[in-house]
Amino acid sequence: MTAPGFLGQKLGMTQVFDETGSAIAVTVVEVLDMTVTQVKTKETDGYDAIQVGVIEAKPKHLTKARQGHLTKNELPLFRTLKEFRVSKEIVATYKVGDKVDLSFLETQGLLLSFTGQSIGKGTMGCIRRWGHHRGPMSHGSKNHRLPGSIGAGTTPGRVYRGLQMSGRTGNATVTVQNLPVVRYIADKNVVLVKGSVPGAEGGLLIAKVR
């Protein structure tokens, strides 16, 4: 079976050395075992996709709808369900209850894109959030770290959409594309990818093959 990607957990960052002795910064991602929980086709659902489940949970942590969806197919109670859009030919190779084959991670030169929830930074002012300059710090200045003017009064008489202002920073869905796989350790179910991926340690990642 051809897997469209996988779900993983970020374990942290480290470094490995290549054949020339150069250090490469890598992110360690644990590859989670995925079970097909639903197969969607264009005829029945309007699009082709496979739904997979990872990380078993207690019934009290799931809604009745989630429990019913899984138990009717005699599947474990999974905490997380995600979909992968795939072609009609790939959909035909799967059925509910199948384990997704992850041998594609051993492919040389494989590039992956990772989607995750970035680390939340809380509320920030304009200087830290956007790199704005501060005002003079001398006595009498009333603009040390203020945002300044946010627009003219009569024209346009409103604040333009997208203006750089203070507010919540981080805690957003972020995708990093085209990260090469440096090493896949099958016996430990771990993949090392060059560079950094979004999120904190332990965060869920959606990896897709480029």
XYZ file of C-alpha atoms in Angstrom:
210
model
C 0.000 0.000 0.000
C 1.173 3.531 -0.771
C 0.894 5.748 2.300
C 0.133 9.451 1.704
C 1.900 10.439 4.911
C 1.798 9.738 8.617
C 0.944 11.151 12.026
C 3.741 11.672 14.502
C 4.775 13.236 17.774
C 7.633 15.681 18.107
C 10.196 14.335 20.568
C 12.752 17.140 20.356
C 15.842 18.182 18.426
C 19.399 16.875 18.268
C 22.221 16.614 15.763
C 23.711 13.835 13.651
C 26.808 13.694 11.468
C 26.873 12.957 7.747
C 29.556 11.120 5.725
C 31.763 14.208 5.595
C 31.633 14.761 9.362
C 29.365 17.815 9.154
C 26.791 18.231 11.921
C 23.157 18.352 10.818
C 20.442 19.741 13.089
C 17.507 17.312 13.028
C 14.096 16.982 14.625
C 13.233 13.609 16.121
C 9.677 12.580 15.235
C 8.021 9.440 16.579
C 5.964 7.774 13.851
C 2.605 6.680 15.275
C 0.914 3.416 14.285
C -2.057 4.314 12.109
C -5.209 2.239 11.652
C -7.674 2.963 8.849
C -10.997 3.903 10.461
C -12.908 4.991 7.353
C -12.490 4.885 3.588
C -14.138 7.757 1.724
C -14.884 7.704 -1.991
C -16.209 10.277 -4.421
C -19.403 8.285 -4.884
C -20.295 8.150 -1.179
C -18.658 11.257 0.302
C -17.864 13.518 -2.641
C -14.090 13.070 -2.429
C -11.468 10.352 -2.075
C -9.685 10.049 1.274
C -8.729 7.683 4.044
C -9.356 8.405 7.700
C -6.845 7.062 10.213
C -6.835 6.802 13.990
C -3.919 7.008 16.447
C -3.408 6.865 20.241
C -5.991 4.812 22.116
C -8.060 6.571 24.773
C -10.566 5.787 27.513
C -14.278 6.008 26.658
C -14.781 8.942 29.055
C -12.416 11.032 26.928
C -14.420 10.570 23.716
C -17.841 11.744 22.597
C -20.652 9.247 22.083
C -20.508 9.965 18.348
C -16.794 9.125 18.212
C -17.344 5.935 20.223
C -20.176 4.845 17.959
C -18.174 5.563 14.819
C -15.350 3.292 16.014
C -17.211 0.528 17.816
C -19.521 -0.222 14.884
C -16.424 -1.278 12.944
C -14.958 -3.104 15.968
C -12.046 -0.688 16.177
C -10.164 0.541 19.269
C -11.198 3.900 20.722
C -8.743 6.321 19.150
C -8.109 9.748 20.618
C -7.199 11.358 17.300
C -8.693 10.896 13.826
C -7.204 12.547 10.745
C -7.876 12.364 7.024
C -5.475 12.111 4.109
C -6.724 13.101 0.658
C -5.506 10.489 -1.816
C -6.214 9.372 -5.352
C -8.938 6.930 -6.296
C -6.343 4.241 -7.025
C -4.805 4.510 -3.555
C -8.208 4.480 -1.847
C -8.970 1.153 -3.530
C -5.989 -0.458 -1.770
C -7.327 0.228 1.738
C -10.134 -1.150 3.858
C -11.283 -0.373 7.401
C -9.037 -1.933 10.032
C -5.872 -2.013 7.895
C -2.552 -0.904 9.350
C -0.895 1.755 7.211
C 2.430 0.602 5.754
C 5.231 3.057 6.567
C 8.022 1.429 4.574
C 8.000 4.437 2.218
C 10.054 6.284 4.864
C 13.075 4.249 3.791
C 13.019 5.912 0.348
C 16.199 7.828 -0.457
C 15.782 11.578 -0.902
C 12.297 11.623 0.615
C 10.876 15.101 1.300
C 8.153 15.672 3.888
C 5.934 18.582 4.849
C 4.936 18.920 8.517
C 1.861 20.658 9.868
C 1.527 21.373 13.575
C 0.341 23.877 16.163
C 3.052 26.430 16.893
C 4.067 27.255 20.455
C 1.853 29.930 21.997
C 3.696 33.098 23.078
C 0.787 34.910 24.719
C -0.133 38.542 24.138
C 2.701 40.711 22.803
C 3.123 44.372 21.993
C 4.095 45.742 18.603
C 7.811 45.925 19.370
C 8.275 42.284 20.252
C 5.606 40.941 17.914
C 6.496 42.860 14.753
C 9.900 44.423 15.459
C 8.640 48.016 15.562
C 10.982 50.738 16.852
C 10.331 52.352 20.200
C 9.997 56.069 20.820
C 12.561 58.271 22.600
C 13.232 57.292 26.211
C 14.103 60.829 27.337
C 12.126 62.663 29.993
C 8.957 64.173 28.623
C 8.436 61.648 25.849
C 4.976 60.130 26.019
C 5.662 57.458 23.403
C 8.101 54.863 24.716
C 6.506 51.634 23.473
C 3.144 52.809 22.151
C 1.879 51.604 18.744
C 1.504 55.131 17.376
C -1.090 56.145 14.815
C -3.261 53.375 13.423
C -4.792 55.452 10.620
C -6.067 58.859 9.552
C -9.340 60.217 10.899
C -11.573 61.469 8.088
C -10.018 59.457 5.279
C -10.244 56.497 5.408
C -11.922 56.890 8.798
C -11.237 53.290 9.715
C -8.403 50.921 10.535
C -7.063 48.992 7.559
C -7.353 45.234 7.748
C -4.060 43.494 8.549
C -2.486 46.438 10.396
C 0.380 45.314 12.617
C -0.897 45.714 16.166
C -0.436 44.036 19.533
C -2.184 40.738 20.176
C -1.864 37.012 20.598
C 1.263 35.508 19.106
C 1.834 31.874 18.208
C -0.648 29.046 18.807
C -1.434 28.896 15.099
C -1.428 26.118 12.541
C 1.922 26.212 10.744
C 3.233 24.125 7.828
C 6.919 23.692 7.020
C 7.539 22.222 3.575
C 10.183 20.083 1.908
C 12.193 18.826 4.881
C 14.508 15.970 3.837
C 14.517 12.725 5.813
C 18.031 12.213 7.210
C 17.443 8.845 8.829
C 14.592 6.414 9.522
C 15.087 4.102 12.518
C 12.466 1.417 11.924
C 12.987 -0.585 15.123
C 12.366 2.534 17.232
C 9.639 3.940 14.959
C 11.517 7.225 14.733
C 12.332 9.456 11.785
C 14.987 12.195 11.789
C 14.238 15.157 9.541
C 16.581 18.024 8.752
C 15.617 21.322 10.351
C 12.833 22.239 12.748
C 9.117 21.526 12.726
C 6.263 23.469 14.375
C 5.104 22.891 17.921
C 6.335 21.926 21.347
C 7.743 18.554 22.373
C 4.956 15.992 22.462
C 2.871 17.905 19.942
C 0.977 16.096 17.185
C 2.347 16.473 13.654
C 0.789 15.695 10.289
C 3.466 14.680 7.782
C 2.731 14.473 4.076
C 4.941 13.260 1.245
C 5.897 16.004 -1.185
